[in-house]
């Protein structure tokens, strides 16, 4: 095949433009990214060789080499990993649009010069162009006889040619280093001392030897290759954890919490887990990879093994190294493997107990964690009933008690003697539900209410149901029981009276709103607002109906009409009594719309509502004597 020239896709072009022209700081991180790719390539070859040993060249020993050349001003990074086919080179390093490219550019726009984050976006290869004005890649895929030479100056095109690689399987990446001026303060990446210290700083734990020739022409190994997770937890320093975590997650922040332990007994494995401080850029998007890396007896098997971690702990990064699993285990079989299930259970218990400890010992750190990952952790209640007891004590809630978040235990500790249930309200945002009329009576009585605003909360509550034998009760459902026997008797009496006095109004309202609500009833739930809507105790709440309709599943719930409760003490009803039937019907509609607004629902016909209000204003104005 003759050499061809091709265009990078538009996004990669833009990305390269940024890498070349606006990333000035932290240029050295290119080495970390490229060594990490080399190490991944060796991992992949080793993994394939588990099921196909003929893929390994005779006498193969994994290694990565650094070859600096002061005269030609080049640096080569050479690995004997899996290599790439021509199609793969085109795909991975040329044409395929990767969502990370866009995300990286966006971050860079908002948050200038954070080159160190490039790896997090899955486009680390391009960091080569921070230091090189020409990059040559010569690669040959394991099992193939021909190789591929790719070359680019980062100007929007690259050339590609097919040439066998003299060393066979593997990849050689040659960077033709840019001329930097002294004032740029960029290190000389052909200098042995510079390279050695960069390897120590960023890539010491890479599991394969990174070699370089010294002055005397002898090969020297630059990294200690220590498998951090096999060392005794007390021997690993925080600095080492930080570097390893950054290598593993590409996250530039320090981990919030490190969990390092060895499980012994019925099964043996080492686990090294990190709870991040911040969400990654693509958290909860389709692009997000999660799960733990799986090693078996120090051999890397796979990254992002989902079977090792329940979905609701998907924010945890880390690895498990098992001594019990068979090296021949295939990805498909992992899922059904009993040992894998056991490991997942064990790891889950450990993570939950670590979080519990953090909650008890460092509330403010825990609150930071909760703000990032609380909504994810809450998914555990419906998803993992076996851990309900543990999960319920890890949950934090906003509440009417104060601006600080509360645990259920703290809430129960503050419950009044006469309070039987734990009250909550769900909604879209705190500001809205903090002002909700549903809170009026509860505030008056001094009953605390949990304010739930995460999408998952409706399902979480459904799974939680009760805490320490106290039922969780929605304050937007019918039959809210807040009173003592005495108060009840009094309210019952008042209610009967109101029912008699307001009978004509109630009748008109019921008739007018027949198709919208199940019933119109008198209630003592409100103190200052005229009306509200409540759900029957077995019906979904208005908020849940709204969520379901957003998810496109409203069909099943379309018919769950609500009950309209009216506050008989509100003067509007006295006025309604005095008005004609026509007026009453109009006002009933307006009140219904107001009730929809206060519960946070959209109006079916906002224009009509707006006209009705305008009419009212005109009427009111003409009633006013000048
Ligand atoms: P990431 O490594 O996060 O996927 P990169 O931009 O660094 O993103 O690399 C893109 C892809 O190119 C890699 O996923 C890998 O498939 C391939 N690749 C890069 N370097 C090598 C290498 N040395 N050997 C084999 N494949 C490589």
XYZ file of C-alpha atoms and ligand atoms in Angstrom:
653
model
C 0.000 0.000 0.000
C 1.297 3.412 -0.883
C 1.606 6.084 1.731
C -1.633 8.032 2.093
C -2.455 11.324 3.734
C -5.660 11.685 5.681
C -7.493 14.347 7.602
C -8.102 14.215 11.309
C -11.753 14.547 12.163
C -12.859 18.078 12.996
C -12.842 17.606 16.748
C -9.375 16.104 16.882
C -8.177 18.976 14.693
C -9.500 21.484 17.208
C -8.123 19.490 20.081
C -4.661 19.432 18.499
C -4.851 23.133 17.927
C -5.433 23.675 21.632
C -2.768 21.179 22.663
C -0.208 22.831 20.397
C -1.088 26.474 20.887
C -2.504 26.958 24.300
C -1.269 24.353 26.734
C 1.875 25.853 28.176
C 2.137 24.530 31.689
C 2.743 20.965 32.863
C 4.207 19.837 29.556
C 5.927 16.951 31.293
C 2.677 15.042 31.764
C 2.929 13.775 28.179
C 5.350 11.131 29.447
C 2.915 9.817 32.024
C 0.190 9.533 29.381
C 2.358 7.731 26.856
C 3.856 5.352 29.423
C 0.368 4.592 30.598
C -0.669 3.701 27.021
C 2.422 1.484 26.670
C 1.593 -0.278 29.919
C -2.056 -0.781 28.862
C -0.837 -2.286 25.577
C 1.295 -4.836 27.450
C -1.610 -5.634 29.788
C -3.782 -6.339 26.775
C -1.236 -8.644 25.172
C -0.729 -10.536 28.427
C -4.456 -10.950 28.818
C -4.863 -12.341 25.312
C -1.986 -14.712 25.842
C -3.878 -16.342 28.710
C -6.210 -17.947 26.208
C -3.881 -17.926 23.195
C -0.286 -18.525 24.243
C 0.958 -18.658 20.630
C 0.403 -14.911 20.386
C 3.539 -14.202 22.431
C 6.847 -14.059 20.540
C 9.413 -16.615 21.780
C 11.181 -15.489 24.943
C 8.900 -12.472 25.317
C 9.411 -10.436 28.474
C 7.271 -7.353 28.932
C 9.195 -4.127 28.744
C 8.974 -0.453 27.918
C 12.060 1.419 26.727
C 12.880 5.093 26.651
C 15.395 6.096 23.990
C 16.406 9.753 24.091
C 18.663 11.170 21.392
C 20.305 14.500 22.031
C 21.629 14.956 18.472
C 18.392 14.320 16.630
C 16.371 15.835 19.494
C 14.030 12.904 19.667
C 12.580 10.749 22.376
C 11.204 7.283 21.616
C 8.881 5.331 23.844
C 8.953 1.697 22.840
C 6.724 -1.077 24.122
C 6.304 -4.721 23.218
C 2.595 -4.703 23.888
C -0.336 -5.612 21.695
C 0.247 -3.020 18.937
C -2.382 -1.751 16.518
C -3.572 -2.692 13.050
C -3.756 0.019 10.374
C -7.512 0.199 10.862
C -7.059 0.630 14.603
C -4.514 3.406 14.144
C -6.940 5.210 11.858
C -9.704 4.696 14.312
C -7.997 5.402 17.646
C -5.590 8.119 16.598
C -7.297 9.780 13.703
C -10.831 9.712 12.657
C -13.166 8.521 15.335
C -14.793 11.370 17.182
C -14.388 10.745 20.856
C -16.722 12.423 23.300
C -13.757 13.111 25.554
C -12.214 15.426 22.958
C -15.211 17.720 23.085
C -15.410 17.572 26.865
C -11.712 18.344 27.223
C -12.017 21.371 24.958
C -15.026 22.614 26.859
C -13.221 22.314 30.157
C -10.249 24.079 28.694
C -12.405 26.956 27.545
C -13.947 27.414 30.960
C -10.989 26.578 33.049
C -7.924 27.545 31.041
C -4.720 25.556 31.018
C -5.351 22.343 32.828
C -3.266 20.127 30.568
C -2.713 17.633 33.354
C -6.329 16.543 33.005
C -6.016 15.426 29.394
C -5.742 11.722 30.284
C -9.054 11.812 32.103
C -10.778 12.518 28.816
C -9.377 9.505 26.995
C -7.301 11.585 24.582
C -3.919 11.314 26.325
C -2.100 10.313 23.154
C -2.400 13.847 21.791
C -0.451 15.263 24.730
C 2.605 14.198 22.670
C 2.017 17.351 20.638
C 2.620 19.520 23.685
C 6.317 18.791 23.357
C 6.769 17.520 19.794
C 6.268 19.211 16.445
C 6.300 15.871 14.673
C 5.199 12.497 16.030
C 5.949 9.175 14.365
C 4.268 5.970 15.436
C 5.406 2.584 14.204
C 3.244 -0.221 15.393
C 2.560 -3.858 14.635
C -0.342 -5.800 16.034
C 0.268 -9.141 17.740
C -0.292 -11.959 15.279
C 0.237 -9.795 12.151
C 3.178 -9.665 9.757
C 2.884 -6.118 8.600
C 3.188 -2.917 10.550
C 1.852 0.618 10.265
C 3.736 3.894 10.239
C 1.685 6.905 11.226
C 3.088 10.391 11.219
C 1.761 13.866 11.841
C 2.914 17.372 12.564
C -0.425 18.070 14.191
C -1.476 20.441 11.406
C -4.751 18.715 10.581
C -3.495 15.786 8.543
C -1.534 12.615 9.141
C 0.168 10.166 6.816
C -0.138 6.436 7.030
C 1.958 3.717 5.459
C 2.429 -0.015 5.813
C 5.916 -1.077 6.798
C 6.853 -4.145 8.870
C 8.238 -3.211 12.259
C 11.784 -4.544 12.650
C 11.184 -5.569 16.280
C 7.850 -7.244 15.394
C 4.874 -6.907 17.731
C 4.654 -3.672 19.679
C 4.733 0.078 19.278
C 7.456 2.687 18.885
C 6.427 6.250 19.357
C 9.019 8.838 18.351
C 8.648 12.442 19.395
C 10.564 15.027 17.406
C 10.902 17.515 20.215
C 10.114 21.181 19.773
C 12.793 23.813 20.251
C 11.913 25.588 23.451
C 13.393 28.904 24.401
C 15.142 29.105 27.748
C 12.546 31.414 29.183
C 9.841 28.790 28.631
C 11.420 26.812 31.447
C 10.686 23.527 29.761
C 12.905 20.615 30.750
C 15.087 18.894 28.202
C 13.258 15.628 27.521
C 16.369 14.026 26.074
C 18.160 14.436 29.388
C 18.529 11.147 31.271
C 18.184 12.768 34.663
C 14.978 14.567 33.662
C 13.451 11.370 32.292
C 14.452 9.346 35.342
C 12.855 11.783 37.727
C 9.671 12.013 35.653
C 9.312 8.229 35.659
C 9.830 8.173 39.421
C 7.344 10.971 39.893
C 4.490 9.719 37.721
C 5.027 6.141 36.673
C 6.961 4.343 39.369
C 4.276 1.698 39.966
C 3.819 0.731 36.302
C 3.900 -3.043 36.559
C 6.455 -3.559 33.769
C 10.071 -2.437 33.686
C 10.669 0.956 32.062
C 14.265 0.772 30.832
C 16.797 3.278 29.561
C 20.497 3.065 28.698
C 22.835 4.941 31.017
C 26.084 6.753 30.041
C 27.970 3.497 30.058
C 25.522 1.930 27.643
C 23.995 -0.367 30.260
C 20.199 -0.812 30.516
C 18.833 0.533 33.737
C 15.308 -0.001 35.091
C 13.822 3.314 36.147
C 10.712 2.240 38.029
C 10.316 0.082 41.104
C 7.224 -1.708 39.622
C 5.971 -2.286 43.090
C 2.423 -3.563 43.207
C 1.213 -1.140 45.823
C -1.713 -3.317 46.759
C 0.440 -6.293 47.710
C 2.397 -4.303 50.253
C 1.358 -3.968 53.844
C -1.132 -1.053 54.125
C 0.955 0.603 56.826
C 3.968 0.796 54.506
C 2.282 2.678 51.693
C 2.556 6.441 52.018
C -0.213 8.904 51.234
C 1.945 10.314 48.436
C 2.240 6.867 46.827
C -1.497 6.375 47.083
C -2.102 9.746 45.508
C 0.110 8.941 42.520
C -1.356 5.507 42.093
C -4.888 6.810 42.332
C -4.119 9.433 39.708
C -2.678 6.759 37.451
C -5.727 4.571 37.937
C -8.431 7.198 37.635
C -6.744 9.976 35.657
C -8.261 12.202 38.305
C -5.965 15.008 39.340
C -7.522 15.479 42.788
C -6.454 13.488 45.794
C -8.753 10.632 46.765
C -11.104 11.456 49.629
C -10.567 8.071 51.208
C -8.274 5.115 50.601
C -9.349 1.575 51.453
C -6.524 -0.913 51.361
C -6.938 -4.379 52.821
C -6.331 -8.050 52.438
C -9.206 -10.493 52.776
C -8.280 -13.809 54.250
C -10.191 -16.966 55.112
C -12.602 -18.610 52.699
C -11.239 -16.483 49.895
C -8.078 -14.517 49.530
C -7.670 -11.280 47.754
C -6.084 -7.871 48.093
C -8.174 -4.825 47.480
C -7.096 -1.254 46.945
C -10.040 1.104 46.630
C -10.358 4.858 46.437
C -13.337 7.098 47.048
C -12.835 10.174 44.863
C -13.214 13.706 46.158
C -14.990 14.934 43.048
C -17.199 13.509 40.348
C -15.425 12.810 37.060
C -16.561 14.952 34.121
C -18.590 12.153 32.594
C -20.188 10.786 35.767
C -23.572 9.216 35.008
C -23.206 9.644 31.250
C -23.172 6.726 28.866
C -19.411 7.178 28.437
C -18.565 6.531 32.010
C -16.595 3.389 32.604
C -16.867 2.011 36.111
C -16.041 -1.077 38.100
C -12.783 -2.288 39.564
C -9.699 -3.542 37.780
C -9.296 -7.246 38.231
C -5.916 -8.891 38.711
C -5.394 -12.571 39.296
C -2.118 -13.351 41.033
C -0.689 -10.007 39.861
C -1.691 -10.603 36.240
C -3.938 -7.885 34.908
C -7.197 -9.418 33.650
C -9.440 -6.499 32.925
C -10.238 -2.904 33.707
C -13.693 -1.694 34.736
C -14.980 -5.076 35.887
C -18.585 -4.259 36.769
C -19.204 -7.564 38.494
C -16.906 -6.558 41.334
C -18.921 -3.550 42.409
C -22.650 -2.868 42.793
C -23.871 -0.106 40.476
C -24.695 2.227 43.327
C -21.014 2.262 44.314
C -19.910 3.111 40.778
C -17.993 6.156 41.991
C -15.389 3.914 43.674
C -12.108 3.412 41.810
C -9.630 0.671 42.455
C -8.617 -2.906 41.976
C -8.896 -6.376 43.338
C -6.109 -8.946 43.084
C -7.383 -12.458 43.724
C -5.365 -15.565 44.441
C -8.333 -17.914 44.074
C -9.773 -17.190 40.645
C -8.570 -19.224 37.721
C -6.341 -17.405 35.267
C -8.353 -18.873 32.424
C -11.493 -17.157 33.521
C -13.247 -15.419 30.640
C -15.092 -12.137 30.882
C -18.397 -13.884 30.259
C -17.802 -16.465 32.963
C -16.843 -13.877 35.540
C -20.420 -12.846 35.860
C -21.557 -16.220 37.099
C -18.530 -16.906 39.202
C -19.413 -17.466 42.827
C -16.064 -16.169 43.975
C -16.618 -12.918 42.112
C -19.971 -12.509 43.868
C -18.242 -13.150 47.179
C -15.610 -10.550 46.431
C -18.280 -8.027 45.469
C -20.100 -8.623 48.754
C -16.946 -8.289 50.766
C -15.839 -5.119 48.978
C -19.328 -3.614 49.393
C -19.337 -4.259 53.140
C -15.905 -2.703 53.441
C -16.869 0.417 51.506
C -20.061 0.889 53.521
C -18.224 0.504 56.821
C -15.570 2.978 55.689
C -18.265 5.491 54.830
C -19.885 4.933 58.208
C -16.593 5.625 59.900
C -16.100 8.775 57.847
C -19.595 9.953 58.788
C -18.881 9.456 62.481
C -15.349 10.836 62.506
C -15.344 13.619 59.947
C -18.783 14.973 59.269
C -17.662 17.767 57.004
C -15.636 15.414 54.762
C -18.640 13.093 54.699
C -20.912 15.949 53.677
C -18.557 16.730 50.811
C -18.734 13.104 49.790
C -22.503 13.172 50.099
C -22.830 16.234 47.888
C -20.899 14.467 45.153
C -22.160 10.909 45.437
C -25.074 10.817 47.902
C -27.715 10.526 45.199
C -25.815 7.571 43.742
C -25.402 5.831 47.078
C -29.141 6.185 47.762
C -29.826 3.968 44.760
C -28.567 1.184 47.004
C -31.728 1.178 49.096
C -33.960 -0.096 46.302
C -31.145 -2.025 44.615
C -29.580 -3.850 47.545
C -32.174 -4.660 50.222
C -29.646 -6.868 51.996
C -27.703 -3.769 52.992
C -30.715 -1.659 53.957
C -29.711 -1.388 57.612
C -26.296 -0.050 56.708
C -27.377 2.215 53.883
C -30.179 3.913 55.781
C -27.719 5.140 58.373
C -25.434 6.558 55.688
C -28.104 8.801 54.199
C -28.138 12.533 54.785
C -31.242 14.622 54.256
C -32.121 18.254 54.033
C -34.810 19.092 56.542
C -36.876 21.904 57.967
C -34.894 21.669 61.214
C -31.941 23.704 59.931
C -29.742 24.339 56.917
C -27.489 21.460 57.901
C -28.183 18.001 56.632
C -29.420 15.352 59.029
C -29.259 11.590 59.408
C -32.407 9.614 60.176
C -31.019 8.807 63.591
C -30.595 12.506 64.387
C -34.108 13.198 63.109
C -35.623 10.512 65.304
C -33.657 11.888 68.255
C -35.400 15.239 67.762
C -38.925 13.838 67.271
C -41.565 15.231 69.593
C -43.273 12.854 72.014
C -46.577 13.116 70.225
C -44.989 12.639 66.783
C -45.534 9.126 65.459
C -44.087 9.250 61.967
C -41.121 10.582 60.033
C -42.434 13.238 57.661
C -41.074 14.020 54.239
C -41.893 15.934 51.104
C -40.467 15.370 47.623
C -39.971 17.986 44.928
C -37.710 19.384 42.253
C -35.675 21.799 44.272
C -35.115 22.905 47.832
C -36.130 26.522 47.390
C -39.503 25.423 46.105
C -40.333 22.845 48.742
C -38.997 24.887 51.647
C -41.871 27.309 50.926
C -44.440 24.654 50.267
C -47.891 25.217 51.835
C -47.911 21.539 52.786
C -45.433 22.486 55.507
C -47.684 25.083 57.125
C -49.319 22.958 59.791
C -46.242 20.862 60.457
C -44.154 23.963 61.019
C -46.812 25.265 63.339
C -46.707 22.080 65.373
C -42.919 22.013 65.314
C -42.722 18.709 63.433
C -39.573 18.377 61.376
C -39.953 17.434 57.698
C -37.319 15.861 55.448
C -36.955 17.702 52.145
C -36.193 15.299 49.296
C -35.107 16.670 45.939
C -33.110 13.922 44.213
C -34.758 11.979 41.423
C -33.927 8.728 43.159
C -35.716 9.769 46.376
C -39.162 8.494 45.417
C -37.726 5.020 44.868
C -35.467 5.299 47.872
C -38.417 6.108 50.160
C -40.422 3.267 48.679
C -37.619 0.882 49.675
C -36.949 2.494 53.038
C -40.574 2.559 54.201
C -39.698 2.889 57.871
C -36.805 3.617 60.156
C -36.571 2.273 63.709
C -40.247 1.330 63.543
C -41.241 4.836 62.533
C -43.084 4.967 59.247
C -41.993 7.457 56.611
C -45.022 9.547 55.770
C -45.401 11.872 52.811
C -46.969 15.165 53.798
C -48.567 15.500 50.367
C -50.748 12.436 50.815
C -54.215 12.210 52.279
C -54.886 11.235 55.865
C -51.901 13.012 57.367
C -52.309 12.358 61.070
C -50.802 15.169 63.122
C -53.147 15.631 66.018
C -53.698 14.394 69.533
C -57.070 12.793 70.336
C -58.299 16.038 71.846
C -57.271 18.142 68.869
C -58.800 15.589 66.572
C -62.174 15.790 68.305
C -62.100 19.585 68.069
C -61.085 19.561 64.416
C -63.757 17.010 63.615
C -66.346 19.310 65.107
C -65.048 22.336 63.180
C -64.925 20.310 60.009
C -68.536 19.232 60.330
C -69.596 22.814 60.791
C -67.601 24.011 57.793
C -69.070 21.243 55.704
C -72.500 22.576 56.446
C -71.640 26.240 55.895
C -69.568 25.691 52.774
C -71.819 23.029 51.262
C -72.901 25.071 48.213
C -69.285 26.012 47.442
C -68.064 22.449 47.833
C -70.771 21.209 45.497
C -69.917 23.685 42.768
C -66.230 22.973 43.137
C -66.741 19.220 42.911
C -68.881 19.586 39.839
C -66.586 22.066 38.074
C -63.447 20.061 38.785
C -65.032 16.658 38.278
C -62.641 15.624 35.537
C -59.514 16.949 37.283
C -59.752 15.774 40.889
C -61.076 12.774 42.770
C -62.770 14.829 45.439
C -62.886 18.218 47.138
C -62.700 17.995 50.918
C -62.271 20.209 53.927
C -58.996 19.832 55.725
C -56.929 21.320 58.500
C -53.627 20.791 56.692
C -53.316 24.430 55.680
C -53.148 27.616 57.688
C -52.502 30.454 55.243
C -53.029 28.956 51.779
C -56.583 28.411 50.466
C -56.188 25.052 48.692
C -53.783 22.235 47.950
C -53.780 18.928 46.141
C -52.922 15.680 47.868
C -52.485 12.156 46.592
C -54.564 9.271 47.856
C -52.420 7.138 50.143
C -51.950 4.388 47.561
C -51.420 6.696 44.596
C -48.084 7.985 43.356
C -47.208 11.496 44.492
C -47.484 14.413 42.059
C -43.683 14.584 41.999
C -43.337 10.912 41.094
C -45.905 11.319 38.329
C -43.900 14.204 36.982
C -40.665 12.204 37.080
C -42.300 9.294 35.320
C -43.664 11.504 32.600
C -40.150 12.903 32.080
C -38.988 9.331 31.689
C -41.759 8.797 29.161
C -43.679 6.414 31.394
C -46.670 8.507 32.330
C -49.132 6.141 30.697
C -49.350 3.813 33.656
C -50.039 6.688 36.021
C -52.173 8.993 33.943
C -55.286 8.325 35.908
C -53.970 8.938 39.371
C -56.132 11.992 40.081
C -55.519 13.885 43.265
C -57.768 15.110 46.030
C -58.278 18.834 46.521
C -58.156 19.952 50.120
C -59.521 23.313 51.102
C -58.723 25.490 54.070
C -62.183 26.501 55.394
C -60.710 29.342 57.422
C -59.451 31.113 54.335
C -61.578 34.247 53.580
C -61.817 33.347 49.900
C -64.462 30.725 50.685
C -66.590 33.201 52.589
C -66.501 35.420 49.502
C -67.329 32.465 47.292
C -70.412 31.730 49.370
C -71.663 35.199 48.585
C -71.024 34.919 44.842
C -73.225 33.486 42.103
C -72.797 29.941 40.747
C -71.080 31.239 37.628
C -68.470 33.107 39.641
C -68.004 30.138 41.934
C -67.216 27.878 39.006
C -64.653 30.322 37.629
C -62.990 30.702 40.998
C -62.927 26.947 41.490
C -60.871 26.690 38.337
C -58.518 29.423 39.418
C -58.041 27.792 42.812
C -57.296 24.474 41.139
C -54.642 26.115 38.986
C -53.126 27.780 42.024
C -52.971 24.422 43.759
C -51.153 22.989 40.748
C -48.636 25.801 40.900
C -47.961 25.381 44.603
C -47.285 21.672 44.257
C -44.830 22.467 41.458
C -46.892 21.127 38.559
C -47.287 22.741 35.168
C -50.633 24.322 34.305
C -52.614 22.572 31.572
C -53.572 25.927 30.019
C -51.424 28.788 31.332
C -52.874 31.310 28.865
C -56.399 30.696 30.073
C -55.209 31.017 33.666
C -53.529 34.296 32.887
C -56.750 35.655 31.336
C -58.738 34.540 34.351
C -56.397 36.388 36.686
C -56.552 39.513 34.504
C -60.351 39.360 34.607
C -60.230 39.121 38.373
C -58.017 42.184 38.534
C -60.381 44.180 36.366
C -63.315 43.119 38.498
C -61.451 43.983 41.672
C -60.455 47.363 40.252
C -63.990 48.239 39.229
C -65.149 47.258 42.697
C -62.750 49.721 44.261
C -64.335 53.107 44.947
C -62.200 56.007 43.822
P -6.940 6.250 26.052
O -5.614 5.615 26.310
O -7.497 6.947 27.233
O -7.930 5.360 25.351
P -5.361 7.715 24.144
O -5.640 8.906 23.293
O -4.192 7.856 25.033
O -6.675 7.448 24.973
O -5.189 6.441 23.220
C -6.173 6.064 22.284
C -6.118 4.590 21.934
O -4.991 4.309 21.109
C -5.945 3.668 23.130
O -7.177 3.365 23.721
C -5.298 2.434 22.496
O -6.277 1.590 21.931
C -4.480 3.017 21.375
N -3.069 3.136 21.776
C -2.428 4.244 22.214
N -1.145 3.967 22.482
C -0.954 2.659 22.234
C 0.173 1.747 22.325
N 1.370 2.153 22.757
N -0.037 0.471 21.944
C -1.243 0.057 21.498
N -2.324 0.840 21.403
C -2.197 2.132 21.761
